[in-house]
CSV table of C-alpha atoms in Angstrom, one decimal:
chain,number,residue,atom,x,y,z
A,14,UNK,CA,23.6,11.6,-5.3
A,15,UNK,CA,24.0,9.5,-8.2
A,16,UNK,CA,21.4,6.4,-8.6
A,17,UNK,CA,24.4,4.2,-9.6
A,18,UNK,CA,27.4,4.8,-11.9
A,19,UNK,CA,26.7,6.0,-15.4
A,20,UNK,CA,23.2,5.9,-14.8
A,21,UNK,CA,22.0,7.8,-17.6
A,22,UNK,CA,23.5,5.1,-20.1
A,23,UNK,CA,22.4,2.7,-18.4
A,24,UNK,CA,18.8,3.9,-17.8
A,25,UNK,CA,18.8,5.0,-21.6
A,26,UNK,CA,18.7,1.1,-22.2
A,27,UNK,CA,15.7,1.0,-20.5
A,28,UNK,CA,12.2,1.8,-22.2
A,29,UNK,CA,9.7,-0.9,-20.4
A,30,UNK,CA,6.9,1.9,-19.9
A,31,UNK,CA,5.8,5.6,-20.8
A,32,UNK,CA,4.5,7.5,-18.1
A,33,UNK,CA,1.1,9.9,-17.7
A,34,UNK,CA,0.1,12.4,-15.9
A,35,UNK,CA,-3.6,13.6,-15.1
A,36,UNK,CA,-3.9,17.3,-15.2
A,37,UNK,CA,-6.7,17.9,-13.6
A,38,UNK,CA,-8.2,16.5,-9.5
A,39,UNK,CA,-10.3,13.7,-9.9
A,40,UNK,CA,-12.5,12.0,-7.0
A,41,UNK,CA,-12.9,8.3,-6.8
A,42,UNK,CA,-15.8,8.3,-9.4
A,43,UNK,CA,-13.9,9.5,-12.1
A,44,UNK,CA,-11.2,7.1,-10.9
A,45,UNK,CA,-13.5,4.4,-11.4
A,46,UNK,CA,-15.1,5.5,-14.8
A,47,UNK,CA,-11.2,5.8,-16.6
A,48,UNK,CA,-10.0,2.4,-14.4
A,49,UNK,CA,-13.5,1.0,-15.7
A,50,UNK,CA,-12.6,2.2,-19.6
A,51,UNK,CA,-9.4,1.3,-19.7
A,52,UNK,CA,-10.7,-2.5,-18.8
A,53,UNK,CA,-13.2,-2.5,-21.2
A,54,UNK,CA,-11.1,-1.2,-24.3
A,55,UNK,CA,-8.3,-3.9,-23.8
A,56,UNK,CA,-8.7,-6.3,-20.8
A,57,UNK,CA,-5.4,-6.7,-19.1
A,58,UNK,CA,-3.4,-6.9,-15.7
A,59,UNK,CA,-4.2,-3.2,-14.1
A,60,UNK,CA,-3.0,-2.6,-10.9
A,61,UNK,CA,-4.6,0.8,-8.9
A,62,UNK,CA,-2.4,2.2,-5.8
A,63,UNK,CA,-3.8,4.7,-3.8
A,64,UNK,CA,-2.9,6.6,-0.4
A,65,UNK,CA,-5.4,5.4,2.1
A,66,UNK,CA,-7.5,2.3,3.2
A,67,UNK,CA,-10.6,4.2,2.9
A,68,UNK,CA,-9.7,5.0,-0.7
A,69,UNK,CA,-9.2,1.5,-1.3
A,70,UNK,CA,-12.3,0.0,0.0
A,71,UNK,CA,-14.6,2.1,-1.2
A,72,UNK,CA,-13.1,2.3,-5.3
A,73,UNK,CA,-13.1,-1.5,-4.8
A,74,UNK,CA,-16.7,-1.2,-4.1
A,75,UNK,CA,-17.3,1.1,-7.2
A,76,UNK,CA,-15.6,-0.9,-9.5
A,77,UNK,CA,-17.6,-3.9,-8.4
A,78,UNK,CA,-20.8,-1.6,-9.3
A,79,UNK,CA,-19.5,-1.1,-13.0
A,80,UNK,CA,-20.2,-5.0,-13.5
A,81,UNK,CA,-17.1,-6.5,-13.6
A,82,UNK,CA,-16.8,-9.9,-12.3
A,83,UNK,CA,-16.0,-10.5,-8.3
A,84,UNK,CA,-13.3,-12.7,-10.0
A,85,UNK,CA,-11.3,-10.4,-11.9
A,86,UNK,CA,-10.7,-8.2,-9.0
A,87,UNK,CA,-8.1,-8.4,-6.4
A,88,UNK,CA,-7.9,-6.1,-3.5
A,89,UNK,CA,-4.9,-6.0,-0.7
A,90,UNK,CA,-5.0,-3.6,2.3
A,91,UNK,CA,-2.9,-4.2,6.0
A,92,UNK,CA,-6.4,-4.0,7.5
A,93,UNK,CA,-6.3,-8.1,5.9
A,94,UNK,CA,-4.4,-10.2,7.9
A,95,UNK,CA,-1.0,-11.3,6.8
A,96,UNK,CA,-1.1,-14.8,6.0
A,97,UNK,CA,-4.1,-13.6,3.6
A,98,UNK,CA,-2.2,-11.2,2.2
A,99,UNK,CA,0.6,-13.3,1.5
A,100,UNK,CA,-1.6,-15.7,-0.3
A,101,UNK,CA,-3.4,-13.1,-2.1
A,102,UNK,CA,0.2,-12.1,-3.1
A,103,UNK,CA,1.1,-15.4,-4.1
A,104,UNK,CA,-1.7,-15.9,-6.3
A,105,UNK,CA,-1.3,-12.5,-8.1
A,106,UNK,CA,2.1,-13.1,-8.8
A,107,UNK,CA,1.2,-16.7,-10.8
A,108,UNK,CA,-2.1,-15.2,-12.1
A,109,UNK,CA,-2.1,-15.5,-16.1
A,110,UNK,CA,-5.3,-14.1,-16.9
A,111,UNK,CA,-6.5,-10.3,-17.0
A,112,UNK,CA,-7.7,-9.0,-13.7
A,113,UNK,CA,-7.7,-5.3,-11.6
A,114,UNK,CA,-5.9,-5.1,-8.4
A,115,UNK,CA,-6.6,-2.1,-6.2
A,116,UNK,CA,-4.1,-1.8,-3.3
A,117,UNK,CA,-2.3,1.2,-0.8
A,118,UNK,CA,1.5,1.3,-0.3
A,119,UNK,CA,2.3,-2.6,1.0
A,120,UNK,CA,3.0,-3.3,-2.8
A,121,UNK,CA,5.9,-1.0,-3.1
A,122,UNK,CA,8.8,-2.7,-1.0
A,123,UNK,CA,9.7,-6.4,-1.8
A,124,UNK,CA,6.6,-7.3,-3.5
A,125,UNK,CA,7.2,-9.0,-7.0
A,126,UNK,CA,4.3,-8.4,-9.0
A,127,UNK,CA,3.7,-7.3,-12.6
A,128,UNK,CA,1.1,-5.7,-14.1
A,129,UNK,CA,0.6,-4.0,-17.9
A,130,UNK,CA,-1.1,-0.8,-16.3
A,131,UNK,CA,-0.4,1.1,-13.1
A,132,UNK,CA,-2.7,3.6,-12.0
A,133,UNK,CA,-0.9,5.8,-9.3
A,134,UNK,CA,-2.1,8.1,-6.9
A,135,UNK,CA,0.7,11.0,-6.3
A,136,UNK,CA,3.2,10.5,-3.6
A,137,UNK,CA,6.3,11.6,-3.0
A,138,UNK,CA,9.0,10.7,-6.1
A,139,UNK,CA,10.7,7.4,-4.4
A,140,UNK,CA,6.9,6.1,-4.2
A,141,UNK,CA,6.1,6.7,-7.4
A,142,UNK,CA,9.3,5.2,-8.5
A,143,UNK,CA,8.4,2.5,-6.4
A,144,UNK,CA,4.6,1.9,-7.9
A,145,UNK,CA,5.9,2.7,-11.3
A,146,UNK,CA,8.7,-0.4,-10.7
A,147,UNK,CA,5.4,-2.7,-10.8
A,148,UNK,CA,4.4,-1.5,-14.3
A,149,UNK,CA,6.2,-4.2,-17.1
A,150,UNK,CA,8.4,-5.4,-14.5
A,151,UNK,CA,9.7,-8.5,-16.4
A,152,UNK,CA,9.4,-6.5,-19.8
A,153,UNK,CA,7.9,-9.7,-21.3
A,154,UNK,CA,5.7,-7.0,-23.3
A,155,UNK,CA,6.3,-4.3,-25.6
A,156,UNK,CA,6.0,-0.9,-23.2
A,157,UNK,CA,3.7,-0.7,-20.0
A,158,UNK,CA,1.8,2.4,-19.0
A,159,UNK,CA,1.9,4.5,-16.0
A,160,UNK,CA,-0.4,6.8,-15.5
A,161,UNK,CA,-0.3,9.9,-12.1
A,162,UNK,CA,-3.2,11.1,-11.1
A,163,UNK,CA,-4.2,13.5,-7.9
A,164,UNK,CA,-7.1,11.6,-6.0
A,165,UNK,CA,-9.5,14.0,-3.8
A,166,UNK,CA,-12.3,13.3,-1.0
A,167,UNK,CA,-15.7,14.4,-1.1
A,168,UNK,CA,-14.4,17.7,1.3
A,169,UNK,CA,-12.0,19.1,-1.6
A,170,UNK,CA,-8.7,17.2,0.4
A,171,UNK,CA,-6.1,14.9,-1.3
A,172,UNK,CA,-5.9,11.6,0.3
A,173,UNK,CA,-1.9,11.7,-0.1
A,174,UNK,CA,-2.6,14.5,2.4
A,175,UNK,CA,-3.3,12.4,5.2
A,176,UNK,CA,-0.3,10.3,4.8
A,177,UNK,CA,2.5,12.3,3.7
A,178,UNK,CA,4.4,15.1,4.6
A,179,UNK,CA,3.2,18.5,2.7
A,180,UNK,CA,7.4,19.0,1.7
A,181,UNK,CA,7.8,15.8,0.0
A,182,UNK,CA,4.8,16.2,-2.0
A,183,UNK,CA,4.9,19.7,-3.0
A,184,UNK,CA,8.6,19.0,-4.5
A,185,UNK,CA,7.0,15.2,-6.2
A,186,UNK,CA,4.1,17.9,-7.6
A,187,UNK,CA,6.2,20.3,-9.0
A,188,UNK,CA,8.4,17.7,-10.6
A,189,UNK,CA,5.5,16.1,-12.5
A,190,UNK,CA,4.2,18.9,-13.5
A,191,UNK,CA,7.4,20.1,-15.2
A,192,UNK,CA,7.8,17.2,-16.9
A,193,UNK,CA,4.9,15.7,-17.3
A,194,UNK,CA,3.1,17.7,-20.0
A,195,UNK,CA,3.6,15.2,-22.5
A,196,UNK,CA,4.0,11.1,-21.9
A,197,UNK,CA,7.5,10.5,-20.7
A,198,UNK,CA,9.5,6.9,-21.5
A,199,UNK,CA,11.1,5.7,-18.9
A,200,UNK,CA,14.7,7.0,-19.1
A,201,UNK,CA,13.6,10.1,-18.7
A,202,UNK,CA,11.1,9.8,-16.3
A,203,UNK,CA,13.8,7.7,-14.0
A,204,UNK,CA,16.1,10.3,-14.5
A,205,UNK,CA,14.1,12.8,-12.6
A,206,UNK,CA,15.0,11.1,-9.5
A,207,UNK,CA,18.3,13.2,-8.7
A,208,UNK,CA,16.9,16.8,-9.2
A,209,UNK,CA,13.9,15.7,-6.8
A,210,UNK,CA,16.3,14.7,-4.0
A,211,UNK,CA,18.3,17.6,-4.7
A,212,UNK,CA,15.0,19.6,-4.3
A,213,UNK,CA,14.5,18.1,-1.3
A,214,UNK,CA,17.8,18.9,0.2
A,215,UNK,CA,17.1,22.5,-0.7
A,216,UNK,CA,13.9,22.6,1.3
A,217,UNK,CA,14.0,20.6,4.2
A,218,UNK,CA,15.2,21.5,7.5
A,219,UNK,CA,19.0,20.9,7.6
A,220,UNK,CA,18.8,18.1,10.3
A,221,UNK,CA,16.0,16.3,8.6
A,222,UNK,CA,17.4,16.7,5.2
A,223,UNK,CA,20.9,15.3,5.9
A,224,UNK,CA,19.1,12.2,7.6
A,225,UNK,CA,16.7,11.5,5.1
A,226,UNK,CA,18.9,11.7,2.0
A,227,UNK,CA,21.6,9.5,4.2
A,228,UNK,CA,18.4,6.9,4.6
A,229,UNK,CA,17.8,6.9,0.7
A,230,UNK,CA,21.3,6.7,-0.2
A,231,UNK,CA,21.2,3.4,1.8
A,232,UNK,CA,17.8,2.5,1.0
A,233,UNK,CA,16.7,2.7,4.7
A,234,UNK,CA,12.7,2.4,3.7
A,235,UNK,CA,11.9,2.2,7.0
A,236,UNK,CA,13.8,5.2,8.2
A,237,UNK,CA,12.5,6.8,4.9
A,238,UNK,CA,8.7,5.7,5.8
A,239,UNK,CA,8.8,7.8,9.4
A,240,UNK,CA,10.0,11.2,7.6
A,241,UNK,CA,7.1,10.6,5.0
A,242,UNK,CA,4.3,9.8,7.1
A,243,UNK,CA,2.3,12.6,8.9
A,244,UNK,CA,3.3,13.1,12.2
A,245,UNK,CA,0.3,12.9,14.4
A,246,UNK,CA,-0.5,9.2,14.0
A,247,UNK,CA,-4.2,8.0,15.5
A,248,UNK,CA,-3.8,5.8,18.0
A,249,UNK,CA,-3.7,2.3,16.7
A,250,UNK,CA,-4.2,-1.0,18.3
A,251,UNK,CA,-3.5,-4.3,17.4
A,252,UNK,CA,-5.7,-6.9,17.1
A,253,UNK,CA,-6.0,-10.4,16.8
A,254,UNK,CA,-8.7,-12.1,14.1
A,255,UNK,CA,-10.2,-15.3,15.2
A,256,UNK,CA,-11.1,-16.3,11.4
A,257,UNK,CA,-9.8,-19.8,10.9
A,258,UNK,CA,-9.7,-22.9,12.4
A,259,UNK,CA,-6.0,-22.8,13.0
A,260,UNK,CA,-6.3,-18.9,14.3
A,261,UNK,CA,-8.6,-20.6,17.3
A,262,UNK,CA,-5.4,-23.0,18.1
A,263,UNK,CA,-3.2,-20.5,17.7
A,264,UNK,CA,-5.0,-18.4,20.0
A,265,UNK,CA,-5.7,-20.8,23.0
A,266,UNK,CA,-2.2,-21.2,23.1
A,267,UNK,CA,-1.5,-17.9,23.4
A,268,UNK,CA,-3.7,-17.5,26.5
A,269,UNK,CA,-1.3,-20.1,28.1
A,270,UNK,CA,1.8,-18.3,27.3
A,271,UNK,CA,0.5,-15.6,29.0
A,272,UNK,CA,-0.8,-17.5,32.0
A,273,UNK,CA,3.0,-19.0,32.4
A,274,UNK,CA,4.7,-17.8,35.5
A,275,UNK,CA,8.1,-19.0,34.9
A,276,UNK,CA,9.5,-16.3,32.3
A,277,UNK,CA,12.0,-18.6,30.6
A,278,UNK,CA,9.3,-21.3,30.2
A,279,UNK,CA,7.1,-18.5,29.0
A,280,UNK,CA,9.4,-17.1,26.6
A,281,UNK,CA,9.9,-20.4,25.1
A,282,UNK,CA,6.4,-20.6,24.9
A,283,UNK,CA,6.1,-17.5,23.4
A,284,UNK,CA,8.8,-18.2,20.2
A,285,UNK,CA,7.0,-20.7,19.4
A,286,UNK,CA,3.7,-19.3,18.4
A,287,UNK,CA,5.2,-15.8,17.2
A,288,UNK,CA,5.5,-16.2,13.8
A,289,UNK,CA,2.1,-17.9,13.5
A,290,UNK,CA,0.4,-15.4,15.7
A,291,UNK,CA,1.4,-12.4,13.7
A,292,UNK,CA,0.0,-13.5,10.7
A,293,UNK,CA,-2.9,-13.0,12.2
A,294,UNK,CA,-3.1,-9.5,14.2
A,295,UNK,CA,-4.1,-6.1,12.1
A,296,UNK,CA,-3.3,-2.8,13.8
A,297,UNK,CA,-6.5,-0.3,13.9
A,298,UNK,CA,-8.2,2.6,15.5
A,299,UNK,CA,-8.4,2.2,18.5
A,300,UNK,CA,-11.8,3.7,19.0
A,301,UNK,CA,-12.6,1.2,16.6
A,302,UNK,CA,-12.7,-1.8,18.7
A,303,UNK,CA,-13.2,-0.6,22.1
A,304,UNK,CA,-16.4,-3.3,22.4
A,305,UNK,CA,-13.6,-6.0,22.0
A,306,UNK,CA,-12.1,-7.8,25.1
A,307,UNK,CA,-8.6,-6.9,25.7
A,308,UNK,CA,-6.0,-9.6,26.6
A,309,UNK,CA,-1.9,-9.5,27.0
A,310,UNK,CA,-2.0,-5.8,25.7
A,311,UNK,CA,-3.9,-6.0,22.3
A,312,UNK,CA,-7.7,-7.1,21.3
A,313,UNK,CA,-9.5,-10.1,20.4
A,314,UNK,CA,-11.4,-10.7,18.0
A,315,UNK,CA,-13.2,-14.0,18.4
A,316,UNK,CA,-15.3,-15.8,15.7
A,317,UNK,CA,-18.0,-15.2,16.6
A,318,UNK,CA,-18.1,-11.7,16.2
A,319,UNK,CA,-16.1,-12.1,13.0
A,320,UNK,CA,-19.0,-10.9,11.1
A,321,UNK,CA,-19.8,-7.8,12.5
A,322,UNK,CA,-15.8,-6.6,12.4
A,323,UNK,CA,-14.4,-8.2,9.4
A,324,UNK,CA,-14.8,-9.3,5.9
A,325,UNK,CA,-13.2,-11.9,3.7
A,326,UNK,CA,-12.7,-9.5,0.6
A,327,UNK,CA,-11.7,-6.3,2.3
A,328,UNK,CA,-10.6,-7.7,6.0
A,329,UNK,CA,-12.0,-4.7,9.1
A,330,UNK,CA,-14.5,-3.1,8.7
A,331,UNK,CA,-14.2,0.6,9.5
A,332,UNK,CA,-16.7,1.9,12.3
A,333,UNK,CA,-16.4,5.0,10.5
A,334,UNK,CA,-16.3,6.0,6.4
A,335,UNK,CA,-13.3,8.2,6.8
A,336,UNK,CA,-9.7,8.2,5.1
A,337,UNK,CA,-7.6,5.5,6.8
A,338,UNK,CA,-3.8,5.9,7.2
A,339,UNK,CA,-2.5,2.6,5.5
């Protein structure tokens, strides 16, 4: 299908970034030694994306090591509660000054943010497209760079491997190594968007394919999200995180919606509180919080044991230093 009518004049219009493409597998170190150059030869706004939480956490933690100040990195995750992450968010978007975000996937859809660098683990093509949409995004500066790289773990596995399905990222591969020899600008690298889907048709099962190219065509992301995403899913639960003041209000009234007999009464109740309650529930391994009390179907996380579960930087802390599914 066509990205809109008489896309390639329009797109040839277009020349906010040049796009890169790492050759050769690199492991978070070497992630963190060409983030850390690229700081230290011209400091700017860099934003890092990668596939997992674990990736995330621990390249935040490296890049920290390299001496950069606490204050010019940034660091979003859904393992941070939403009402941080909105405010984290918030602040990036105003920020003026140079800093490094590293980030998984939540960036991609509705987030308006700009950045003069985008470091980009592979994905499938729409995510890329997506990442690469955060690079020069007001084109208040000559040309942004983009630049692809494949990230492995310390067992020889790419971390897009634990989030995406083996299909879309051969075909997003393939693509980028085509074309990607040399820098591309970004009429031509946009333009690579119809032969990938076209790929894609060729390749998936016939079901599968006519459904997912339907959910692009109407940018369905969510639809799009469940045919990207492995399909055996570790068993998540959601939990609540005592860490505020207004989180301990919020949370003592939840306990008396759910200790309301009448069901209108507690459905009243319930509305509320919602909105406000959700802004403070992660979702996790489940066998990472089994020492938590469970109440009304999900976990508590009182303050008290805030320390030992969560941090203010990073938000949950893993039991475990394994590759986390965003």
């Amino acid at each position: 299908f066509e990205l809109a009518s008489n896309s390639k004049k329009y797109f040839k219009k277009i020349d906010r970034i040049g796009v890169n493409f790492l050759p050769d597998k690199i492991d978070i170190q070497k992630l963190t030694d060409l983030v850390h150059k690229s700081w230290k030869n011209q400091r700017k706004k860099i934003m890092v994306e990668v596939n997992t939480i674990g990736a995330a956490r621990k390249l935040y933690k490296m890049i920290l090591r390299t001496g950069i100040n606490s204050q010019e990195l940034e660091y979003l995750s859904s393992h941070i509660i939403a009402k941080e992450r909105r405010r984290r968010i918030e602040k990036i978007r105003k920020r003026k000054t140079p800093f490094i975000l590293i980030t998984t996937q939540l960036v991609e859809a509705g987030v308006d943010i700009d950045f003069d660098e985008v470091w980009r683990d592979i994905a499938p093509w729409d995510s890329v497209i997506q990442a690469s949409g955060r690079c020069n995004r007001n084109w208040k500066k000559g040309q942004g760079i983009v630049n692809l790289f494949e990230l492995y773990n310390n067992k020889n596995r790419r971390f897009a491997s634990y989030v995406y399905d083996a299909t879309l990222l051969g075909v997003s591969k393939e693509l980028i190594e085509k074309n990607l020899l040399h820098s591309l600008q970004e009429p031509d690298f946009v333009m690579l968007t119809p032969p990938y889907f076209e790929e894609l048709k060729k390749r998936v099962s016939q079901d599968k394919g006519i459904d997912l190219l339907e959910n692009i065509k109407r940018l369905r992301y969510s639809e799009i999200s469940k045919f990207s995403l492995i399909e055996e899913q570790p068993n998540k639960m959601d939990v609540f995180v005592e860490c505020t003041e207004e989180a301990k209000r919020i949370w003592k009234n939840f306990l008396k919606v759910i200790e309301e007999k009448e069901i209108e009464n507690r459905k009243n109740k319930w509305l509320s509180i919602k909105n406000m309650f959700s802004s403070y529930l992660i979702s996790v391994k489940k066998e990472w919080v089994v020492t938590l009390e469970e109440v009304g179907g999900l976990k508590y996380l009182p303050f008290e044991l805030l320390k030992n579960f969560y941090e203010r930087k990073r938000g949950f802390i893993p039991q475990k230093d394994k590759a986390e599914i965003w």
